[in-house]
Coordinates of C-alpha atoms and ligand atoms in Angstrom, one line a residue:
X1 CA -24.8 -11.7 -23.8
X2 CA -28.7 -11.0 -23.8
X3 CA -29.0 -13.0 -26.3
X4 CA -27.5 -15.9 -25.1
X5 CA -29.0 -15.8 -21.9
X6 CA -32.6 -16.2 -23.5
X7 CA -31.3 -19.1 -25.6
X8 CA -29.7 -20.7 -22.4
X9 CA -33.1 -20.2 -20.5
X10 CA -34.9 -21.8 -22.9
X11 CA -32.6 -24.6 -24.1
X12 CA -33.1 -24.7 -19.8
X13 CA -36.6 -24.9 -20.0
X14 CA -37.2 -27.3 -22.6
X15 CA -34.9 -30.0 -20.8
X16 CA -36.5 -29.5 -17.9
X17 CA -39.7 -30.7 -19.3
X18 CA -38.2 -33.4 -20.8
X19 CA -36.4 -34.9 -17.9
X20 CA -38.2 -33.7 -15.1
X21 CA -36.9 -35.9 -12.3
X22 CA -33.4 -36.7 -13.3
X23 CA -32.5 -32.9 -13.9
X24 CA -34.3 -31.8 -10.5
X25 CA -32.1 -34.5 -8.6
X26 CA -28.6 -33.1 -10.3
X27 CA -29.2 -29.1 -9.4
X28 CA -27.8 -28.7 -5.7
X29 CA -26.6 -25.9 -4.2
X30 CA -22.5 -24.9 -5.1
X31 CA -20.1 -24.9 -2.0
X32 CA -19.4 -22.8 0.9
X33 CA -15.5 -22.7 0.0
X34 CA -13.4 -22.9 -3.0
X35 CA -11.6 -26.0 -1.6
X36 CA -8.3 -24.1 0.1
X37 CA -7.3 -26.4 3.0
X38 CA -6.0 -23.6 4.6
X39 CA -9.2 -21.6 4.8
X40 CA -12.1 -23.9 4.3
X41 CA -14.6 -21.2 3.6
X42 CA -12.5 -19.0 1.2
X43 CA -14.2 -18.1 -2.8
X44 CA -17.0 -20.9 -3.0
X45 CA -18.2 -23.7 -5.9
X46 CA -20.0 -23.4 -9.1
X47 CA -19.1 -20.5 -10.8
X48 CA -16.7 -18.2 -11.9
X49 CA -16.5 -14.3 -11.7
X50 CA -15.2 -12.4 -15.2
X51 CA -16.0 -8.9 -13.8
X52 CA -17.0 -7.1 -11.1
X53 CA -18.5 -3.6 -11.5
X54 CA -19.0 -1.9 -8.1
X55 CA -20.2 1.3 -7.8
X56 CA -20.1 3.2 -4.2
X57 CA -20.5 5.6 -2.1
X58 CA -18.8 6.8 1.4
X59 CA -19.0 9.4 4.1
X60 CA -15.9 9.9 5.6
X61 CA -17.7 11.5 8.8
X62 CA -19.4 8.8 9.7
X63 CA -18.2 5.6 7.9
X64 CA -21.6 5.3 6.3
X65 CA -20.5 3.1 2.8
X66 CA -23.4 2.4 0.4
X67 CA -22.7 0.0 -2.5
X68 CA -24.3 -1.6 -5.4
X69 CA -22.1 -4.4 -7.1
X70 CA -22.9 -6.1 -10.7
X71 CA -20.9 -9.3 -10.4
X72 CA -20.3 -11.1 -14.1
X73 CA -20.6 -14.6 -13.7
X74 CA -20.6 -18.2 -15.4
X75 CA -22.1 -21.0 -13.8
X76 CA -19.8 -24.0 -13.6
X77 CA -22.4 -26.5 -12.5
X78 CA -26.1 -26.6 -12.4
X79 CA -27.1 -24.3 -8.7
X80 CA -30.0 -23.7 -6.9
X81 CA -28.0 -22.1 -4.8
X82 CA -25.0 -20.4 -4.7
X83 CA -22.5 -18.4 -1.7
X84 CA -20.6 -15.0 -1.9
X85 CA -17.7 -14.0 0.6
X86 CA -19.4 -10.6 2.3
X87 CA -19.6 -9.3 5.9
X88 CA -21.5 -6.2 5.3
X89 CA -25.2 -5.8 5.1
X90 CA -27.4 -6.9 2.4
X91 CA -30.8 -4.5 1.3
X92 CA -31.4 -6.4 -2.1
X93 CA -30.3 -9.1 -4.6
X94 CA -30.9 -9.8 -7.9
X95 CA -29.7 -12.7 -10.2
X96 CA -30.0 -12.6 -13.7
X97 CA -32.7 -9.4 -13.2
X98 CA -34.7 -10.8 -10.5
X99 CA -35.1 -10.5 -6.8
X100 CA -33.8 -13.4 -5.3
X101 CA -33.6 -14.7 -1.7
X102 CA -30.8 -13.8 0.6
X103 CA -29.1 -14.8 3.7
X104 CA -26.1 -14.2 5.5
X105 CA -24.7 -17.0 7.2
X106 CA -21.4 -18.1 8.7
X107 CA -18.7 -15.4 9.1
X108 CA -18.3 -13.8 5.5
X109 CA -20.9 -16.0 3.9
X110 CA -23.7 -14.3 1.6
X111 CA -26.0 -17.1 0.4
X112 CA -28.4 -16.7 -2.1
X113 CA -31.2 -18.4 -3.9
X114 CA -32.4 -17.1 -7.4
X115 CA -35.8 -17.1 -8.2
X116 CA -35.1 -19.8 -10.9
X117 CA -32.3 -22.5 -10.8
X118 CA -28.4 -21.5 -12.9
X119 CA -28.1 -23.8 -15.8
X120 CA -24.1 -25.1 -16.3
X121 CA -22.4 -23.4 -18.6
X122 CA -25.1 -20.4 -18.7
X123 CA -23.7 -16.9 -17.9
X124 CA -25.0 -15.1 -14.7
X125 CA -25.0 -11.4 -13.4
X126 CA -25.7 -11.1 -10.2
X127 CA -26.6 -7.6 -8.4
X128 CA -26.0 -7.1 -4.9
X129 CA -27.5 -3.8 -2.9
X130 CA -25.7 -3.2 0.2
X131 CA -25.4 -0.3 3.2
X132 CA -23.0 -0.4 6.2
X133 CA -20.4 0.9 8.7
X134 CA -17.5 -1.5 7.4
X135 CA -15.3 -0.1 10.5
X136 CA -18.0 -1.6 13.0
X137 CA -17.9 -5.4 10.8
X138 CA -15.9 -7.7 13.1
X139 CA -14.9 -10.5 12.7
X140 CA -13.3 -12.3 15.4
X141 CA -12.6 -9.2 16.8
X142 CA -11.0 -7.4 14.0
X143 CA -12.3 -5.5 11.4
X144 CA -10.4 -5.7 7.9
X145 CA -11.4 -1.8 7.0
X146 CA -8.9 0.1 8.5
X147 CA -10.6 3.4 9.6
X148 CA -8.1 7.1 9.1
X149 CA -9.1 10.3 10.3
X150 CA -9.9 11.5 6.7
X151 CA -11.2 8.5 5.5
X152 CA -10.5 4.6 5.1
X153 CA -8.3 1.8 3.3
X154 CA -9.2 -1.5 2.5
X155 CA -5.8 -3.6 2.2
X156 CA -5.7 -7.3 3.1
X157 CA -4.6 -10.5 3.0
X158 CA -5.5 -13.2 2.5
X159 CA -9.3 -12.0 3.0
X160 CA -10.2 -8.4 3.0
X161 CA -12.5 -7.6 0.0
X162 CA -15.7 -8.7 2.4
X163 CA -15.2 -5.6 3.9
X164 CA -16.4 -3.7 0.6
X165 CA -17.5 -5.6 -1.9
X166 CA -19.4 -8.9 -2.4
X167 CA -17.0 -12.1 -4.4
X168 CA -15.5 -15.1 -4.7
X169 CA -12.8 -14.4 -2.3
X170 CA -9.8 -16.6 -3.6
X171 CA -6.9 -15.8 -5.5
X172 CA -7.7 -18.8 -8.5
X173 CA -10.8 -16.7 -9.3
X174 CA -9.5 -13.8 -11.3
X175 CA -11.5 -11.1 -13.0
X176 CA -11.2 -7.5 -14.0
X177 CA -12.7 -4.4 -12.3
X178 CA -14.8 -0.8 -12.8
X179 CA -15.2 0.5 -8.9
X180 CA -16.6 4.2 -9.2
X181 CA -16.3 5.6 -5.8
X182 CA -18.8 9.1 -4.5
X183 CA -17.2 10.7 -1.9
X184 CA -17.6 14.7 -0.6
X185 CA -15.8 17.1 -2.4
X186 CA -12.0 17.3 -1.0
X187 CA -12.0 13.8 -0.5
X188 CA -10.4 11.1 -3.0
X189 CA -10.8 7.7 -4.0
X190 CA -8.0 5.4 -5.1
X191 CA -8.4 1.6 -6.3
X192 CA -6.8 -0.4 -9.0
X193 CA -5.2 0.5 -12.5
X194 CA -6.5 3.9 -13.7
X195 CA -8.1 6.7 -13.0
X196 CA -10.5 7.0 -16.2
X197 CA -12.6 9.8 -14.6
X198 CA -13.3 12.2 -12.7
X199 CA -16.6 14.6 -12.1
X200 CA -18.3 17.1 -9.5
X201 CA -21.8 17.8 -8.5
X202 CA -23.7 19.4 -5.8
X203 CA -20.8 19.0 -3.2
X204 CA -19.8 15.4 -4.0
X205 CA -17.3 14.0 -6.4
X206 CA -17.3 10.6 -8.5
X207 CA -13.8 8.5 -9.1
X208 CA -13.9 6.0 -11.7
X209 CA -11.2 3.9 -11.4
X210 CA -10.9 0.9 -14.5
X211 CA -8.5 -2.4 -14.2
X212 CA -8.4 -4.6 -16.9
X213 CA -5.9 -7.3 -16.3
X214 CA -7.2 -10.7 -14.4
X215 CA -7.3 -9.5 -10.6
X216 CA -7.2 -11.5 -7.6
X217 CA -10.0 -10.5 -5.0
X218 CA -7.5 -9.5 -2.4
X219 CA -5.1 -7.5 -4.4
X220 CA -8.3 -4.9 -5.1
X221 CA -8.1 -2.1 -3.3
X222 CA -10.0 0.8 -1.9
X223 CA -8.3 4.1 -0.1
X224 CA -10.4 7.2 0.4
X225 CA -9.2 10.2 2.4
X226 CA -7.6 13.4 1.4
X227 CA -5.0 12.4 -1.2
X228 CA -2.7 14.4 -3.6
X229 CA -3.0 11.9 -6.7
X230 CA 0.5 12.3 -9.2
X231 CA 0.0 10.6 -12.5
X232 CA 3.4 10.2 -15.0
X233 CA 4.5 7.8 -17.5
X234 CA 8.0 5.8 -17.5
X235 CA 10.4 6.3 -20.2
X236 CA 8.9 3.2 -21.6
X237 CA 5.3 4.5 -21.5
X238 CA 4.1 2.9 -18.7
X239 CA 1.5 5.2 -16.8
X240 CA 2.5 5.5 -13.0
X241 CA -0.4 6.8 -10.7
X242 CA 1.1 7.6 -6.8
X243 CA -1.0 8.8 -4.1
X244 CA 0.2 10.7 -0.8
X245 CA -1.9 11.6 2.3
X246 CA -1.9 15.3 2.8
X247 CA -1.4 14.5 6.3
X248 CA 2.1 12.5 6.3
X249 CA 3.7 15.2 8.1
X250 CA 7.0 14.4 9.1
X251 CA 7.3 11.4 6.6
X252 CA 6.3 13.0 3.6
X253 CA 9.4 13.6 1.7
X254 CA 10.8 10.4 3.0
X255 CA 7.5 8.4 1.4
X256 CA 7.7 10.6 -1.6
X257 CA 11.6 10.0 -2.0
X258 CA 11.2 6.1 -1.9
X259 CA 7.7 5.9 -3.9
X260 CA 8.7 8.3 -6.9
X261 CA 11.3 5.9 -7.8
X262 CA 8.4 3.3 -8.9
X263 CA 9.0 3.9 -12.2
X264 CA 12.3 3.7 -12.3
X265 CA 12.4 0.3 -10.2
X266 CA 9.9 -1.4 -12.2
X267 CA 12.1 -0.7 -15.2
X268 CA 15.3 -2.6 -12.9
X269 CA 13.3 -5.2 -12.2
X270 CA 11.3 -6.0 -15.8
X271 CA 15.7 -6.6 -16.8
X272 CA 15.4 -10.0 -13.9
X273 CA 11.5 -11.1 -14.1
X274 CA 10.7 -9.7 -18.2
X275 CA 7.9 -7.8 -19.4
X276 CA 6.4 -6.1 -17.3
X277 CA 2.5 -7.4 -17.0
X278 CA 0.4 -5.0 -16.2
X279 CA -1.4 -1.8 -17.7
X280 CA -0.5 0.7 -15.2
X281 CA 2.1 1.0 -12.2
X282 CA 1.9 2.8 -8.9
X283 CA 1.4 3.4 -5.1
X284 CA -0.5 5.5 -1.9
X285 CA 0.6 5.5 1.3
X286 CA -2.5 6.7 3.5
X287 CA -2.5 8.3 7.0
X288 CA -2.6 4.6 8.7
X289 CA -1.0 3.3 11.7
X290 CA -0.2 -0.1 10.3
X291 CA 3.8 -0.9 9.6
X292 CA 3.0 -2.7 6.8
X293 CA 3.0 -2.7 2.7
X294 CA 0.2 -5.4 0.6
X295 CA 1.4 -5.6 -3.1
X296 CA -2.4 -4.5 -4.4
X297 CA -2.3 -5.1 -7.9
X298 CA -0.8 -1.9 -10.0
X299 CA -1.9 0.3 -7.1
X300 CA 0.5 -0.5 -3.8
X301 CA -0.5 0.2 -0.4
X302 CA 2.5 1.5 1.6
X303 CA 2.5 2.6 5.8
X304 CA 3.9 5.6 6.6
X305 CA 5.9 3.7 9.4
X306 CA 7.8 2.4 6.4
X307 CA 9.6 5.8 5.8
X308 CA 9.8 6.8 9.1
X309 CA 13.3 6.1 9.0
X310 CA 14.0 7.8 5.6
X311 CA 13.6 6.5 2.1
X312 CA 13.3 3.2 1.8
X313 CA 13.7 1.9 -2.1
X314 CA 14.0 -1.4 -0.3
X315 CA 10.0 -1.8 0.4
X316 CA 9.2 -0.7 -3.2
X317 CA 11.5 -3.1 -4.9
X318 CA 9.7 -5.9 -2.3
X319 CA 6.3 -5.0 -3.3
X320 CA 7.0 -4.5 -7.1
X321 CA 8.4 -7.9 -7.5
X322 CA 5.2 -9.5 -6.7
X323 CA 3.6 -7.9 -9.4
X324 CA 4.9 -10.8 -11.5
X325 CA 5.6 -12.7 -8.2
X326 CA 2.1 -13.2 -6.3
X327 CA -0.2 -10.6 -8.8
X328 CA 0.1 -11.8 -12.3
X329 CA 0.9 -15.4 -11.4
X330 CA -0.7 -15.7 -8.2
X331 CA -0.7 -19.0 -5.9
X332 CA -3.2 -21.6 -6.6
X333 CA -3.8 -22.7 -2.8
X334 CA -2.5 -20.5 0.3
X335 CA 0.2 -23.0 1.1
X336 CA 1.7 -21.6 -1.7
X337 CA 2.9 -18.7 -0.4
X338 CA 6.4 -18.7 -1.0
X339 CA 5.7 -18.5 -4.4
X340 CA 4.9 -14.8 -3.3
X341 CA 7.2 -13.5 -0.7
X342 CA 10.2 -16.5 -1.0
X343 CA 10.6 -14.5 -4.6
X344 CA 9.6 -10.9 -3.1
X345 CA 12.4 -11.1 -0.5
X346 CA 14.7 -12.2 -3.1
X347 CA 14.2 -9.2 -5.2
X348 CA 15.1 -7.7 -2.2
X349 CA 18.5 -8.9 -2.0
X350 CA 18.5 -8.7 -5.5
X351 CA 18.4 -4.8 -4.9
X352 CA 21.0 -4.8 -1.9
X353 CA 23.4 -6.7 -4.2
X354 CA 22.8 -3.5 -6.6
X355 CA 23.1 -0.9 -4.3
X356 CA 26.5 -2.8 -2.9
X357 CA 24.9 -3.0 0.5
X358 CA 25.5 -6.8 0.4
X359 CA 25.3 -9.5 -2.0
X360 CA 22.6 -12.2 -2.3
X361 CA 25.2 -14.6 -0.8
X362 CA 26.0 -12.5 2.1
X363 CA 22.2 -12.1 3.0
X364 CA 22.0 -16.0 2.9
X365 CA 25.0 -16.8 4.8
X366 CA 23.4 -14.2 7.3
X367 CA 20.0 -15.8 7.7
X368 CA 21.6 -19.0 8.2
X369 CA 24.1 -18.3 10.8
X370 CA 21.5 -15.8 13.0
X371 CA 19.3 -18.6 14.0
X372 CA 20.9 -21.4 15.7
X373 CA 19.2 -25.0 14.8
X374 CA 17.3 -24.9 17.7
X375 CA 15.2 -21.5 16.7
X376 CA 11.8 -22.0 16.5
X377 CA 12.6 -20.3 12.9
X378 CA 13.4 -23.6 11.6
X379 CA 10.6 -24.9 12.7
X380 CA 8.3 -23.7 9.9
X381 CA 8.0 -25.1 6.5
X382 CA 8.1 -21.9 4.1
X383 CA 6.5 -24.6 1.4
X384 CA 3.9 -25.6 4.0
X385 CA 4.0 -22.8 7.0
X386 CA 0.5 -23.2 8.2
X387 CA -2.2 -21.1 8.0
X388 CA -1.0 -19.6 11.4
X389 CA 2.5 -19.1 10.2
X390 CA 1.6 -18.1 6.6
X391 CA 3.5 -14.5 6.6
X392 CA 6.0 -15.8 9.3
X393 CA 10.0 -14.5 8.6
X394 CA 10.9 -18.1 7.7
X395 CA 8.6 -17.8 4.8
X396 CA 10.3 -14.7 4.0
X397 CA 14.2 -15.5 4.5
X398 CA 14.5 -19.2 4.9
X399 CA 12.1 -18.9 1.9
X400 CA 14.9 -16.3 -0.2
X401 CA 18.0 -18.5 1.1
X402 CA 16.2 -21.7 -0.8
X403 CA 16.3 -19.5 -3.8
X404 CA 19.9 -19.2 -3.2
X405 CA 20.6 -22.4 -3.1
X406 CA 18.7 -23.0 -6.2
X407 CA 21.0 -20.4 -8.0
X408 CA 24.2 -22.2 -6.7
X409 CA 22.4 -25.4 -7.8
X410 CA 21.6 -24.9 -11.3
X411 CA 24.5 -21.8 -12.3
X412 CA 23.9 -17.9 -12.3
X413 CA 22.9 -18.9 -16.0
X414 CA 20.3 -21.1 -15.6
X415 CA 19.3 -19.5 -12.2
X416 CA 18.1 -15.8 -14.5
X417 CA 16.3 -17.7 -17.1
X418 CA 14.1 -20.0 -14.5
X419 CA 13.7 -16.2 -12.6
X420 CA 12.4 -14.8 -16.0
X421 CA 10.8 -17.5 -17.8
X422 CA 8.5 -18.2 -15.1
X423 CA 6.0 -15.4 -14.7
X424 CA 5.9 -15.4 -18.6
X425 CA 5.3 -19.2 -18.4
X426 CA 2.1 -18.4 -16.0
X427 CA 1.1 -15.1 -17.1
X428 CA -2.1 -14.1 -15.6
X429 CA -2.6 -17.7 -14.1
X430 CA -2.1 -19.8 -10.6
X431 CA 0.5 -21.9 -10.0
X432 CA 1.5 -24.7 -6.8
X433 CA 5.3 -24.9 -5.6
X434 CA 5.0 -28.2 -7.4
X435 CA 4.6 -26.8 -10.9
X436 CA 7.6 -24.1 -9.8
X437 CA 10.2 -27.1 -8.9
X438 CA 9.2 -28.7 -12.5
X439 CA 9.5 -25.8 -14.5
X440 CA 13.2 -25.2 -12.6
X441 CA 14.0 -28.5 -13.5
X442 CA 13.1 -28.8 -16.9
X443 CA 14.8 -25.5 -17.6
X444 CA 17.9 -26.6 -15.4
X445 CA 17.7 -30.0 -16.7
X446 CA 18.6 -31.4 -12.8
X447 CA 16.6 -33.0 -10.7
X448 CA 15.5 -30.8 -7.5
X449 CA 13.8 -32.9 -5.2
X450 CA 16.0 -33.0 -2.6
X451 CA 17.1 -29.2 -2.7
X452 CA 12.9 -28.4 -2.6
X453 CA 12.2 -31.1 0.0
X454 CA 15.1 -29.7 2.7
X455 CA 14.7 -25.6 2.1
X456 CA 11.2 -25.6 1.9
X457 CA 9.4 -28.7 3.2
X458 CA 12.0 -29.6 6.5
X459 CA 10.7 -28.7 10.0
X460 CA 14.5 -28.0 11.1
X461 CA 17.8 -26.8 10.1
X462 CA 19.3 -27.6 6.8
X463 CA 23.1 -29.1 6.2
X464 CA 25.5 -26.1 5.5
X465 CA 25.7 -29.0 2.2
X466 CA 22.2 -28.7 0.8
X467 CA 22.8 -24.5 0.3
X468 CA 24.3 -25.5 -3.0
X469 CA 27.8 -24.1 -2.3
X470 CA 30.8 -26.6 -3.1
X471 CA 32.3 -26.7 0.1
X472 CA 35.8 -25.4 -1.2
X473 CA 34.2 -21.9 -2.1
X474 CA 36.1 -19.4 -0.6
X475 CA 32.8 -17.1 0.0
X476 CA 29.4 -18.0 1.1
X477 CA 27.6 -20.5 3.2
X478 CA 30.8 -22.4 3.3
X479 CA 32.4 -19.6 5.0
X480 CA 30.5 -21.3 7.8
X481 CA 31.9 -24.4 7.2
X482 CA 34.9 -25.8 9.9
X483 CA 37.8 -23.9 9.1
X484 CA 35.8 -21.0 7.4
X485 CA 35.9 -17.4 8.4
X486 CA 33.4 -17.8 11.0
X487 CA 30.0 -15.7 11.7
X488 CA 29.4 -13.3 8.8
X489 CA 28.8 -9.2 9.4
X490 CA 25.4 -7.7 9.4
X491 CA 24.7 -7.1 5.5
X492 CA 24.1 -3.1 5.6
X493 CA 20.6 -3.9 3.8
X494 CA 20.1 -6.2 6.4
X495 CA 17.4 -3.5 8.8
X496 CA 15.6 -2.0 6.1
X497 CA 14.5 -5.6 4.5
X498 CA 13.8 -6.7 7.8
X499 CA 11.3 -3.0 8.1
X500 CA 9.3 -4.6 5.2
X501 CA 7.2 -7.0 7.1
X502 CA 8.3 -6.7 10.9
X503 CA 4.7 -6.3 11.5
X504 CA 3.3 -9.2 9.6
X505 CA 2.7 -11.2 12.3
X506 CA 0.5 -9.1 13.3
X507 CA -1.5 -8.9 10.2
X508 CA -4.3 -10.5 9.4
Ligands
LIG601 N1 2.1 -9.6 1.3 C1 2.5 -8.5 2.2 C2 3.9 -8.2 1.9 O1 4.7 -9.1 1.9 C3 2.4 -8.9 3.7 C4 1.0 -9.0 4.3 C5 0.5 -10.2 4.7 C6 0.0 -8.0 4.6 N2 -0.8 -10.0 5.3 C7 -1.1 -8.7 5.2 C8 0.0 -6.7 4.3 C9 -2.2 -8.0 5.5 C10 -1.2 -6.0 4.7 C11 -2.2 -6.6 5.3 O2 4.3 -7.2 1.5
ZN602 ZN1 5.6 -9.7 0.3

């Protein structure tokens, strides 16, 4: 890489005295945002991120977090300057080994000028030297670092990684991660894939934690607090790392009961979605006050309000899923979303049809009939919700009914292969709703405009004859039907799916 870089940087210099003014006239400065209509300043232009090494340290007493990140770059078009998503404070930066100019503008915007213009195509590292309080950052009022008494977690969507480290915050720049985390001894650190080390000295203690899949921004993770860290391996060889506050108390064994099973459910769900896709499995459930899971890639942060009604296997099932649904193929613009949770829920009812707590088909005829057509539920577009309404429960069960009707559509055979074929089909990659609706209907070999357009993209309440159901079917949505059986039970699944995001809302 060196090596290269001197080439580059002279190749640089030499057309640069060749064609002084026309050169000078192309470099401008990359964008402010990656282009998401949804979030106009999310990621940023002209270049793209292979690796990011951070290296930190935190005091849990005083939320003091000090940071030095090496960012792995390639310029994608000739910069003079160039923007990074980052809220906390800046001491120093240096691009390509010197010190370059620095400002931080906007919201979560880190701008910064190198000492000599990025050539296209030329590869860039970028270090940035930074100090804060991340649980005194707000933005708008709101601070993405969630603070615990032992500690802190770092667990957002869709933007949270500005909080504690410096990137191109948007899920169609990928890259794989080192963070190495000093904290005092007693205290642990948890983040993405594995633990590769582990070592003491004079009172603190260094984590080393190593992913090397493609990771979006937001699925990286950061938990530190006093943790007991269990590390295991599936039957098939899979290394499972789960992490448990010491301070649970009452829902210990209940997070323990539902959390342990990881292995076990990622095994059940590989048999629907195929290979699994990543190096390493797991979960931590810190003491936080939120309600809410984020499916933070290999390494799942769980709430301990989530098994504060007992186990729930539900919530683990949910967040597993996206690891093929939202982590290895992730969405290429937030409008996306149902990609993620549309396929998440499913799994969901996927799992209640196991456990004979209801069948996929009984959840849908449920969702349907509990909102009448004037609910402001069918008023969002789970293909389209809005920024606003992005984690809304229409994207959620509207979103898992239109999967329904896809799999009445197309045949239960069909139906599994689309499911599995899929994440295999995008491995690693991005993908619109678009591309999705192809794929289904080259593999179904029916055309699914219509079916798409009215489940997903409909401000209102579809026809009991879109949900794919001939209307002679003696179950299902046609049970709804005139002359049907009339408004269906409460699936016994029906609460516990509903615990998984009943704070989303709320979420940033
Ligand atoms: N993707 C999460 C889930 O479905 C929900 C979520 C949205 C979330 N925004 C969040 C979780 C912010 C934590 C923080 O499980
Ligand atoms: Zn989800």
């Amino acid at each position: 890489m060196r090596k290269r870089l001197i080439v580059s940087a002279a190749a640089g210099a030499l057309a640069l005295l060749l064609t002084v003014p026309a050169s000078a006239a192309q470099i401008g400065p990359g964008a402010a945002g990656i282009g998401d209509p949804y979030y106009p300043n999310a990621g940023n232009g002209g270049y793209d991120v292979s690796h990011y090494d951070i290296r930190l340290k935190y005091q849990p007493a005083t939320d003091e977090l000090e940071g030095t990140a090496t960012i792995l770059a390639t310029a994608t078009q000739d910069l003079s300057r160039f923007n990074l998503d980052f809220v906390l404070g800046v001491k120093e930066v240096l691009v390509n080994g010197r010190t370059a100019k620095f400002a931080s503008t906007g919201e979560s915007e880190l701008e910064i000028t190198p000492a000599r213009p990025l050539t296209k195509g030329s590869p860039v590292t970028v270090v940035v030297r930074y100090a804060d309080k991340p649980g005194e950052v707000e933005r708008g009022g709101y601070s993405a670092w969630l603070r615990t008494p032992d500690g802190g977690v770092a667990a957002n969507e869709p933007e949270g990684s500005a909080w504690w480290f410096p990137s191109n915050d948007h899920p169609t720049d990928k890259a794989t991660y080192d963070v190495s985390v000093l904290v005092p001894d007693g205290t642990q650190a948890i983040s993405n894939g594995l633990l590769t080390g582990q070592s003491s000295r004079a009172g603190w203690t260094r984590y080393n934690w190593r992913q090397t899949k493609p990771q979006a921004t937001y699925l990286a993770t950061l938990a530190i607090g006093r943790f007991d860290i269990r590390t295991d391996t599936t039957p098939g060889g899979l290394p499972v790392v789960t992490a448990y506050s010491k301070d649970l108390g009452d829902n210990d064994g209940a997070a323990r009961a539902s959390v342990e099973r990881t292995g076990e459910l990622v095994d059940w769900l590989s048999g629907y979605f195929g290979e699994y896709p990543f190096g390493s499995i797991g979960g931590y459930v810190p003491n936080v006050p939120t309600g809410y899971a984020l499916e933070t890639q290999t390494q799942i942060f769980y709430s301990p309000a989530q098994f504060s009604r007992g186990s729930n296997t539900s919530v683990v099932v949910h967040e597993l899923a996206h690891q093929w649904y939202g982590d290895s193929v992730s969405v290429q613009r937030w409008s996306d979303i149902w990609l993620n949770e549309g396929f998440a829920r499913y799994s969901q009812w996927l799992w209640s049809e196991h456990e004979n707590e209801g069948t996929a088909q009984e959840l849908a005829d449920y969702v349907y009939s509990s909102y009448p057509a004037d609910n402001a539920f069918w008023s969002v577009k789970p293909g389209d919700p809005g920024a606003d309404h992005q984690f809304a429960s229409a994207v959620y069960d509207r979103g898992a009914v239109a999967i329904q009707a896809l799999r009445n559509t197309v045949g239960d055979e069909k139906f599994f292969q689309i499911l599995k074929g899929w994440p295999a089909e995008r491995k690693y990659g991005n993908a619109t709703i678009q591309q999705f609706q192809a794929y289904a209907e080259r593999i179904s070999g029916k055309p699914l405009a219509d079916l798409f357009n009215t489940w997903l993209f409909t401000a209102s309440k579809p026809a009991l004859s879109s949900a794919g159901v001939p209307a002679a079917a003696p179950a299902g949505v046609a049970a709804l039907a005139p002359g049907g059986k009339g408004a269906p039970q409460e699936p016994k699944s029906w609460k516990k799916i509903q615990e998984t995001n009943s704070l989303h809302e709320h979420a940033h």
